[in-house]
Amino acid sequence: MYINSGYLNHSLINLKDKSKPLIVGSCGTYRLKTHPRLPTYRPRGRLDYQILYISAGIAHFHFDKEENDTIVGAGNMVLYRPKEFQKYEYYGVDKTEVYWIHFTGNNVKNILRSYGISDDMRVFYVGASLEYARIFKRAITELQRCQPDFEEVLVLLLRQLLIAVHRRVTREKKLRNEYLDTEMDIAAQYFNDNYNTDISIEEYAASRGMSVSWFIRNFKQYTGMTPMQYIVSIRITNAQMLLEGTSYTISEIGHIVGYDNPLYFSRLFHKQKGCSPSEYRRRSGVNL
């Protein structure tokens, strides 16, 4: 097992200090290869904040309760807040490598928020990057050597780490949003082009590799309507246009926009517009 760490003023005290906005108390790394197990158990947590970065292998975290076992893989960071229950283990068989940093201050919560780390974030994926390891190693050295202005350098290094995390999380979110926007735009266009056919939402979602519930939820978030509500809206809008501008019968219009049952079409139209198709035609002053 390899271990290397540094502590503020070479003290192992569980640090809580609100004299400054941000203060780094300690930083270190563990790398397990042959040692069978390295456990940490703090039932009352700590007074400060802690970020752990799993750079290789996996780690076992027991969030909230001892019986909970969450496996966190490489490329993830875990954030513990003050007084949170802490229990986690690293195993040699998993070839785990972890970096950690403890920090405190009078404005930590707002600083974390400013870098995109919301109050409910506990485990977040940041990817594999040598930049993270470089920042942690530099912080360890600063704590060990205590050169002039090292405390300020430590704060800058922590902010650099948070900036790197923010950039990664923002990029991941942007990519997810771009994917969602593209998929929902494709779906909306498909419904516009095929609204008068017998569309199966289940079959469409499956054709795009999406679960039905996920697709419906995200489509509604994108358009403000469920897929079927969106299709019905298009059908009724086009029915209105046909009622106002053509001499087609109600049954013919219903068939054109996708309803083979004229009674069902009339009922649905009334539900959407508050009047029947024939009454709508009369109110529009159409005399064809």
Coordinates of N, CA and C in Angstrom, one line a residue, residues 77-279:
M77 N -16.1 11.5 -8.1 CA -15.8 12.2 -6.9 C -16.9 12.0 -5.9
V78 N -16.6 12.0 -4.6 CA -17.6 11.9 -3.6 C -17.4 13.1 -2.6
L79 N -18.5 13.7 -2.3 CA -18.4 14.9 -1.4 C -19.1 14.6 -0.1
Y80 N -18.4 14.7 1.0 CA -18.9 14.6 2.4 C -19.0 16.0 2.9
R81 N -20.2 16.3 3.5 CA -20.4 17.6 4.2 C -20.2 17.4 5.7
P82 N -20.0 18.5 6.5 CA -19.8 18.4 7.9 C -20.9 17.5 8.6
K83 N -20.4 16.7 9.5 CA -21.3 15.9 10.4 C -22.1 14.8 9.7
E84 N -21.7 14.5 8.4 CA -22.4 13.4 7.7 C -21.7 12.1 8.1
F85 N -22.6 11.1 8.3 CA -22.1 9.7 8.6 C -21.1 9.3 7.5
Q86 N -20.0 8.7 7.9 CA -19.0 8.3 6.9 C -18.5 6.9 7.2
K87 N -18.7 6.1 6.2 CA -18.2 4.7 6.3 C -17.8 4.3 4.9
Y88 N -16.6 3.9 4.6 CA -16.2 3.5 3.3 C -14.9 2.6 3.4
E89 N -14.8 1.7 2.4 CA -13.6 0.8 2.4 C -13.0 0.8 1.0
Y90 N -11.7 0.5 1.0 CA -10.9 0.2 -0.2 C -10.3 -1.2 -0.1
Y91 N -10.3 -1.9 -1.2 CA -9.8 -3.3 -1.1 C -8.7 -3.4 -2.1
G92 N -7.6 -4.1 -1.7 CA -6.5 -4.4 -2.5 C -6.8 -5.1 -3.8
V93 N -7.7 -6.0 -3.7 CA -8.1 -6.8 -4.9 C -8.7 -5.9 -6.0
D94 N -9.2 -4.7 -5.6 CA -9.8 -3.8 -6.6 C -8.8 -2.8 -7.2
K95 N -7.5 -2.9 -6.6 CA -6.4 -2.0 -7.1 C -6.9 -0.5 -7.0
T96 N -7.5 -0.1 -5.9 CA -8.0 1.2 -5.7 C -7.0 2.3 -5.5
E97 N -7.2 3.4 -6.1 CA -6.3 4.5 -5.9 C -7.3 5.7 -5.7
V98 N -7.0 6.4 -4.6 CA -7.9 7.5 -4.2 C -7.1 8.7 -3.7
Y99 N -7.6 9.9 -4.1 CA -7.1 11.2 -3.6 C -8.2 11.8 -2.8
W100 N -7.8 12.5 -1.7 CA -8.8 13.2 -0.8 C -8.3 14.5 -0.4
I101 N -9.2 15.4 -0.1 CA -8.9 16.7 0.4 C -9.9 17.2 1.4
H102 N -9.5 17.7 2.6 CA -10.4 18.3 3.6 C -10.3 19.8 3.5
F103 N -11.5 20.4 3.7 CA -11.5 21.9 3.7 C -12.6 22.4 4.5
T104 N -12.5 23.7 4.9 CA -13.5 24.3 5.8 C -13.6 25.8 5.4
G105 N -14.3 26.6 6.2 CA -14.4 28.0 5.9 C -15.8 28.5 6.1
N106 N -16.0 29.8 6.0 CA -17.3 30.4 6.3 C -18.2 30.6 5.1
N107 N -17.7 30.2 3.9 CA -18.5 30.4 2.7 C -18.4 29.2 1.8
V108 N -18.2 28.0 2.4 CA -17.9 26.8 1.5 C -19.1 26.5 0.7
K109 N -20.3 26.5 1.3 CA -21.5 26.1 0.6 C -21.8 26.9 -0.6
N110 N -21.6 28.2 -0.5 CA -21.8 29.1 -1.6 C -20.7 28.9 -2.7
I111 N -19.5 28.7 -2.2 CA -18.4 28.5 -3.2 C -18.7 27.2 -4.0
L112 N -19.1 26.1 -3.3 CA -19.4 24.9 -4.0 C -20.5 25.1 -5.1
R113 N -21.5 25.8 -4.6 CA -22.7 26.1 -5.6 C -22.2 26.9 -6.8
S114 N -21.2 27.9 -6.6 CA -20.8 28.7 -7.7 C -20.0 27.8 -8.7
Y115 N -19.5 26.7 -8.3 CA -18.8 25.8 -9.2 C -19.7 24.6 -9.7
G116 N -21.0 24.8 -9.5 CA -22.0 23.8 -10.1 C -22.2 22.6 -9.2
I117 N -21.7 22.6 -7.9 CA -21.9 21.5 -7.0 C -23.1 21.9 -6.1
S118 N -24.3 21.4 -6.4 CA -25.5 21.8 -5.6 C -25.5 21.0 -4.3
D119 N -26.4 21.5 -3.4 CA -26.4 20.9 -2.1 C -26.8 19.4 -2.0
D120 N -27.4 18.9 -3.0 CA -27.8 17.5 -3.0 C -26.8 16.6 -3.8
M121 N -25.8 17.1 -4.3 CA -24.8 16.3 -5.0 C -23.9 15.6 -4.0
R122 N -23.8 14.3 -4.2 CA -22.9 13.5 -3.3 C -21.9 12.7 -4.1
V123 N -22.3 12.1 -5.2 CA -21.4 11.4 -6.1 C -21.6 12.0 -7.5
F124 N -20.5 12.4 -8.1 CA -20.6 13.0 -9.4 C -19.4 12.6 -10.3
Y125 N -19.7 12.3 -11.5 CA -18.7 11.8 -12.4 C -17.9 12.9 -13.0
V126 N -16.6 12.9 -13.0 CA -15.7 13.9 -13.5 C -14.8 13.4 -14.5
G127 N -14.7 12.0 -14.7 CA -13.9 11.5 -15.7 C -12.4 11.2 -15.2
A128 N -11.7 10.6 -16.1 CA -10.2 10.4 -15.7 C -9.4 11.5 -16.3
S129 N -8.6 12.1 -15.5 CA -7.8 13.2 -15.9 C -6.5 13.3 -15.1
L130 N -5.4 13.5 -15.7 CA -4.1 13.6 -14.9 C -4.1 15.0 -14.2
E131 N -5.0 15.9 -14.7 CA -5.0 17.2 -14.0 C -5.5 17.1 -12.6
Y132 N -6.4 16.3 -12.3 CA -6.9 16.1 -10.9 C -5.8 15.6 -10.0
A133 N -5.1 14.6 -10.5 CA -4.0 14.0 -9.7 C -2.9 15.0 -9.5
R134 N -2.6 15.8 -10.5 CA -1.5 16.8 -10.4 C -1.9 17.9 -9.3
I135 N -3.2 18.3 -9.3 CA -3.6 19.3 -8.3 C -3.5 18.7 -6.9
F136 N -4.0 17.4 -6.7 CA -3.9 16.8 -5.4 C -2.4 16.7 -4.9
K137 N -1.6 16.2 -5.8 CA -0.2 16.1 -5.5 C 0.5 17.4 -5.1
R138 N 0.2 18.4 -5.8 CA 0.7 19.7 -5.5 C 0.2 20.2 -4.1
A139 N -1.0 19.9 -3.8 CA -1.6 20.3 -2.5 C -0.9 19.6 -1.4
I140 N -0.6 18.3 -1.6 CA 0.1 17.5 -0.6 C 1.5 18.1 -0.3
T141 N 2.2 18.4 -1.4 CA 3.5 19.0 -1.3 C 3.5 20.3 -0.5
E142 N 2.5 21.2 -0.8 CA 2.4 22.5 -0.2 C 2.2 22.3 1.3
L143 N 1.3 21.3 1.7 CA 1.1 21.1 3.1 C 2.3 20.5 3.8
Q144 N 3.1 19.7 3.1 CA 4.3 19.1 3.7 C 5.4 20.1 3.9
R145 N 5.6 21.0 2.9 CA 6.7 21.9 2.9 C 6.4 23.3 3.6
C146 N 5.2 23.7 3.6 CA 4.8 24.9 4.3 C 5.6 26.1 3.9
Q147 N 5.8 26.3 2.7 CA 6.6 27.5 2.2 C 5.7 28.8 2.4
P148 N 6.4 29.9 2.2 CA 5.6 31.2 2.4 C 4.4 31.2 1.5
D149 N 3.3 31.7 2.1 CA 2.0 31.8 1.4 C 1.4 30.5 1.0
F150 N 1.8 29.4 1.6 CA 1.3 28.1 1.2 C -0.2 28.0 1.4
E151 N -0.7 28.6 2.4 CA -2.2 28.5 2.7 C -3.0 29.1 1.6
E152 N -2.5 30.2 1.0 CA -3.1 30.9 -0.1 C -3.0 30.0 -1.4
V153 N -1.9 29.4 -1.5 CA -1.7 28.5 -2.7 C -2.6 27.3 -2.6
L154 N -2.8 26.8 -1.4 CA -3.8 25.7 -1.2 C -5.2 26.0 -1.6
V155 N -5.6 27.2 -1.3 CA -7.0 27.7 -1.6 C -7.0 27.8 -3.2
L156 N -6.0 28.3 -3.8 CA -6.0 28.4 -5.2 C -6.0 27.0 -5.9
L157 N -5.3 26.1 -5.3 CA -5.3 24.7 -5.9 C -6.7 24.1 -5.7
L158 N -7.3 24.3 -4.6 CA -8.7 23.8 -4.4 C -9.7 24.4 -5.4
R159 N -9.6 25.7 -5.6 CA -10.4 26.3 -6.5 C -10.1 25.8 -8.0
Q160 N -8.9 25.6 -8.3 CA -8.5 25.0 -9.6 C -9.2 23.7 -9.8
L161 N -9.2 22.9 -8.7 CA -9.8 21.6 -8.7 C -11.3 21.7 -9.0
L162 N -11.9 22.6 -8.3 CA -13.4 22.9 -8.4 C -13.7 23.4 -9.8
I163 N -12.8 24.2 -10.4 CA -13.0 24.7 -11.7 C -13.0 23.6 -12.7
A164 N -12.0 22.7 -12.6 CA -11.9 21.5 -13.5 C -13.1 20.7 -13.4
V165 N -13.6 20.5 -12.2 CA -14.9 19.7 -12.0 C -16.0 20.4 -12.6
H166 N -16.1 21.7 -12.4 CA -17.2 22.5 -13.0 C -17.2 22.4 -14.5
R167 N -16.1 22.5 -15.1 CA -16.0 22.4 -16.6 C -16.4 21.1 -17.1
R168 N -16.0 20.0 -16.4 CA -16.4 18.7 -16.8 C -17.9 18.4 -16.7
V169 N -18.4 18.8 -15.5 CA -19.9 18.6 -15.2 C -20.7 19.4 -16.2
T170 N -20.3 20.7 -16.5 CA -21.0 21.5 -17.4 C -21.0 20.9 -18.8
R171 N -19.8 20.4 -19.2 CA -19.7 19.8 -20.6 C -20.6 18.6 -20.7
E172 N -20.6 17.8 -19.6 CA -21.4 16.6 -19.7 C -22.9 17.0 -19.7
K173 N -23.3 18.0 -19.0 CA -24.7 18.4 -19.0 C -25.0 19.0 -20.4
K174 N -24.1 19.7 -21.0 CA -24.4 20.3 -22.3 C -24.6 19.2 -23.3
L175 N -23.7 18.2 -23.2 CA -23.8 17.1 -24.2 C -25.1 16.3 -24.0
R176 N -25.5 16.1 -22.7 CA -26.8 15.5 -22.5 C -28.0 16.3 -23.0
N177 N -27.9 17.7 -22.8 CA -28.9 18.5 -23.3 C -29.0 18.6 -24.8
E178 N -27.8 18.5 -25.5 CA -27.8 18.5 -26.9 C -28.4 17.2 -27.5
Y179 N -28.1 16.1 -26.8 CA -28.7 14.8 -27.2 C -30.2 14.9 -27.0
L180 N -30.7 15.4 -25.9 CA -32.1 15.5 -25.6 C -32.8 16.4 -26.6
D181 N -32.3 17.5 -26.8 CA -32.9 18.5 -27.8 C -33.0 17.9 -29.2
T182 N -31.9 17.2 -29.6 CA -31.9 16.6 -30.9 C -33.0 15.5 -31.0
E183 N -33.0 14.6 -30.0 CA -34.0 13.5 -30.0 C -35.4 14.0 -30.0
M184 N -35.7 15.0 -29.1 CA -37.0 15.5 -29.0 C -37.5 16.3 -30.3
D185 N -36.5 17.0 -30.9 CA -36.8 17.7 -32.1 C -37.1 16.7 -33.3
I186 N -36.4 15.6 -33.3 CA -36.6 14.6 -34.3 C -38.0 14.0 -34.1
A187 N -38.4 13.7 -32.8 CA -39.7 13.2 -32.5 C -40.8 14.1 -32.9
A188 N -40.6 15.4 -32.6 CA -41.7 16.4 -32.9 C -41.9 16.5 -34.4
Q189 N -40.7 16.4 -35.2 CA -40.8 16.5 -36.6 C -41.5 15.3 -37.2
Y190 N -41.2 14.1 -36.6 CA -41.8 12.9 -37.0 C -43.3 12.9 -36.8
F191 N -43.7 13.4 -35.7 CA -45.2 13.5 -35.4 C -45.9 14.5 -36.3
N192 N -45.2 15.6 -36.6 CA -45.7 16.6 -37.6 C -45.9 15.9 -38.9
D193 N -45.0 15.1 -39.4 CA -45.0 14.5 -40.7 C -46.0 13.4 -40.8
N194 N -46.3 12.7 -39.6 CA -47.1 11.5 -39.7 C -48.3 11.6 -38.7
Y195 N -48.7 12.8 -38.4 CA -49.8 12.9 -37.3 C -51.1 12.2 -37.7
N196 N -51.3 12.1 -39.0 CA -52.6 11.5 -39.4 C -52.6 10.0 -39.7
T197 N -51.5 9.4 -39.2 CA -51.3 7.9 -39.3 C -51.5 7.4 -37.9
D198 N -51.6 6.1 -37.8 CA -51.7 5.4 -36.5 C -50.3 5.3 -35.8
I199 N -50.0 6.3 -35.0 CA -48.6 6.3 -34.4 C -48.7 5.6 -33.1
S200 N -47.7 4.7 -32.9 CA -47.5 4.0 -31.6 C -46.4 4.6 -30.9
I201 N -46.7 5.3 -29.8 CA -45.6 5.9 -29.0 C -44.6 4.9 -28.5
E202 N -45.1 3.7 -28.1 CA -44.2 2.6 -27.6 C -43.2 2.2 -28.7
E203 N -43.8 2.0 -30.0 CA -42.9 1.6 -31.1 C -41.9 2.7 -31.5
Y204 N -42.4 3.9 -31.4 CA -41.4 5.0 -31.8 C -40.3 5.1 -30.8
A205 N -40.6 5.0 -29.5 CA -39.6 5.1 -28.5 C -38.6 4.0 -28.6
A206 N -39.1 2.7 -28.9 CA -38.2 1.6 -29.1 C -37.3 1.7 -30.3
S207 N -37.9 2.3 -31.3 CA -37.1 2.5 -32.6 C -35.9 3.5 -32.4
R208 N -36.0 4.3 -31.3 CA -34.9 5.3 -31.0 C -34.1 4.8 -29.8
G209 N -34.3 3.6 -29.4 CA -33.5 3.1 -28.3 C -33.9 3.7 -26.9
M210 N -35.1 4.2 -26.7 CA -35.5 4.8 -25.5 C -36.6 4.1 -24.8
S211 N -36.7 4.1 -23.5 CA -37.8 3.5 -22.8 C -39.0 4.5 -23.0
V212 N -40.2 3.9 -22.9 CA -41.4 4.7 -23.1 C -41.5 5.8 -22.1
S213 N -41.4 5.4 -20.8 CA -41.5 6.4 -19.7 C -40.5 7.5 -19.8
W214 N -39.2 7.2 -20.2 CA -38.2 8.2 -20.3 C -38.5 9.1 -21.5
F215 N -39.0 8.6 -22.6 CA -39.3 9.4 -23.8 C -40.5 10.3 -23.5
I216 N -41.5 9.8 -22.9 CA -42.7 10.6 -22.6 C -42.3 11.8 -21.6
R217 N -41.6 11.4 -20.6 CA -41.2 12.4 -19.6 C -40.4 13.6 -20.2
N218 N -39.4 13.2 -21.1 CA -38.5 14.2 -21.7 C -39.2 15.0 -22.8
F219 N -40.1 14.3 -23.5 CA -40.8 15.0 -24.6 C -41.7 16.0 -24.0
K220 N -42.4 15.7 -22.9 CA -43.2 16.7 -22.2 C -42.4 17.9 -21.7
Q221 N -41.2 17.6 -21.2 CA -40.4 18.6 -20.7 C -40.0 19.5 -21.8
Y222 N -39.8 19.0 -23.0 CA -39.3 19.7 -24.2 C -40.4 20.5 -24.8
T223 N -41.7 20.0 -24.9 CA -42.8 20.6 -25.6 C -43.9 21.1 -24.7
G224 N -43.9 20.7 -23.5 CA -45.0 21.1 -22.6 C -46.2 20.1 -22.7
M225 N -46.1 19.1 -23.6 CA -47.2 18.2 -23.8 C -46.6 16.8 -23.9
T226 N -47.5 15.8 -23.6 CA -47.1 14.4 -23.8 C -47.1 14.2 -25.3
P227 N -46.4 13.1 -25.8 CA -46.5 12.9 -27.3 C -47.9 12.8 -27.8
M228 N -48.8 12.1 -27.1 CA -50.1 11.9 -27.7 C -50.9 13.3 -27.6
Q229 N -50.7 14.1 -26.6 CA -51.3 15.4 -26.5 C -50.8 16.2 -27.7
Y230 N -49.5 16.1 -28.0 CA -48.9 16.8 -29.1 C -49.5 16.4 -30.4
I231 N -49.7 15.1 -30.6 CA -50.3 14.6 -31.9 C -51.7 15.1 -32.0
V232 N -52.5 15.0 -30.9 CA -53.9 15.4 -30.9 C -54.0 16.9 -31.3
S233 N -53.1 17.7 -30.7 CA -53.1 19.1 -30.9 C -52.9 19.4 -32.4
I234 N -52.0 18.7 -33.0 CA -51.7 18.9 -34.5 C -53.0 18.5 -35.3
R235 N -53.6 17.4 -34.9 CA -54.7 16.9 -35.6 C -55.9 18.0 -35.5
I236 N -56.1 18.4 -34.3 CA -57.3 19.4 -34.2 C -57.0 20.7 -34.9
T237 N -55.7 21.2 -34.8 CA -55.4 22.4 -35.5 C -55.6 22.3 -37.0
N238 N -55.2 21.2 -37.5 CA -55.4 21.0 -39.0 C -56.9 20.8 -39.3
A239 N -57.6 20.2 -38.4 CA -59.1 20.0 -38.6 C -59.7 21.4 -38.6
Q240 N -59.3 22.3 -37.8 CA -59.8 23.7 -37.8 C -59.6 24.3 -39.1
M241 N -58.4 24.2 -39.7 CA -58.1 24.8 -40.9 C -59.0 24.2 -42.0
L242 N -59.3 22.9 -42.0 CA -60.1 22.3 -43.0 C -61.6 22.7 -42.8
L243 N -62.0 22.9 -41.6 CA -63.4 23.3 -41.3 C -63.6 24.7 -41.8
E244 N -62.6 25.6 -41.7 CA -62.7 27.0 -42.1 C -62.6 27.2 -43.6
G245 N -61.8 26.3 -44.3 CA -61.4 26.6 -45.7 C -61.8 25.6 -46.7
T246 N -62.5 24.5 -46.3 CA -62.9 23.6 -47.3 C -64.4 23.2 -47.1
S247 N -64.9 22.4 -48.1 CA -66.3 22.0 -48.0 C -66.4 20.5 -47.7
Y248 N -65.3 19.9 -47.2 CA -65.3 18.6 -46.8 C -66.3 18.4 -45.6
T249 N -66.9 17.2 -45.6 CA -67.8 16.9 -44.5 C -67.0 16.7 -43.2
I250 N -67.7 16.6 -42.1 CA -67.1 16.4 -40.8 C -66.4 15.0 -40.8
S251 N -67.0 14.0 -41.4 CA -66.5 12.7 -41.4 C -65.2 12.7 -42.2
E252 N -65.2 13.4 -43.4 CA -64.1 13.4 -44.3 C -62.9 14.1 -43.6
I253 N -63.2 15.2 -42.9 CA -62.1 16.0 -42.2 C -61.5 15.1 -41.1
G254 N -62.4 14.4 -40.4 CA -61.9 13.5 -39.3 C -60.9 12.5 -39.9
H255 N -61.3 11.9 -41.0 CA -60.5 10.9 -41.7 C -59.2 11.5 -42.1
I256 N -59.2 12.7 -42.7 CA -58.0 13.3 -43.2 C -57.0 13.5 -42.1
V257 N -57.4 13.9 -40.9 CA -56.5 14.2 -39.8 C -56.2 13.0 -39.0
G258 N -56.8 11.9 -39.3 CA -56.3 10.7 -38.6 C -57.4 9.9 -37.8
Y259 N -58.7 10.3 -37.9 CA -59.7 9.7 -37.1 C -60.7 9.0 -38.0
D260 N -60.8 7.7 -38.0 CA -61.7 6.9 -38.8 C -63.1 6.9 -38.3
N261 N -63.2 7.2 -37.0 CA -64.5 7.2 -36.3 C -65.0 8.6 -36.2
P262 N -66.0 9.1 -37.0 CA -66.4 10.5 -36.9 C -67.0 10.9 -35.6
L263 N -67.6 10.0 -34.9 CA -68.2 10.3 -33.6 C -67.1 10.6 -32.6
Y264 N -66.1 9.8 -32.6 CA -64.9 10.0 -31.7 C -64.2 11.3 -32.0
F265 N -64.1 11.6 -33.3 CA -63.4 12.8 -33.8 C -64.2 14.0 -33.2
S266 N -65.6 14.0 -33.4 CA -66.4 15.1 -32.9 C -66.3 15.3 -31.4
R267 N -66.3 14.2 -30.7 CA -66.2 14.3 -29.2 C -64.8 14.8 -28.8
L268 N -63.8 14.4 -29.5 CA -62.4 14.9 -29.1 C -62.3 16.4 -29.5
F269 N -62.9 16.8 -30.6 CA -62.8 18.1 -31.1 C -63.6 19.0 -30.1
H270 N -64.7 18.5 -29.6 CA -65.5 19.3 -28.6 C -64.7 19.4 -27.3
K271 N -64.0 18.4 -26.9 CA -63.3 18.4 -25.7 C -62.1 19.4 -25.8
Q272 N -61.5 19.5 -27.0 CA -60.4 20.4 -27.1 C -60.8 21.9 -27.3
K273 N -61.9 22.1 -28.1 CA -62.3 23.4 -28.5 C -63.6 24.0 -27.8
G274 N -64.3 23.1 -27.1 CA -65.5 23.6 -26.4 C -66.7 23.6 -27.3
C275 N -66.6 23.1 -28.5 CA -67.8 23.1 -29.4 C -67.6 22.0 -30.4
S276 N -68.6 21.5 -31.0 CA -68.5 20.5 -32.0 C -67.9 21.0 -33.3
P277 N -67.4 20.2 -34.2 CA -66.9 20.6 -35.5 C -67.9 21.4 -36.3
S278 N -69.1 21.0 -36.3 CA -70.2 21.7 -37.1 C -70.4 23.1 -36.5
E279 N -70.5 23.1 -35.1 CA -70.7 24.4 -34.5 C -69.5 25.3 -34.7

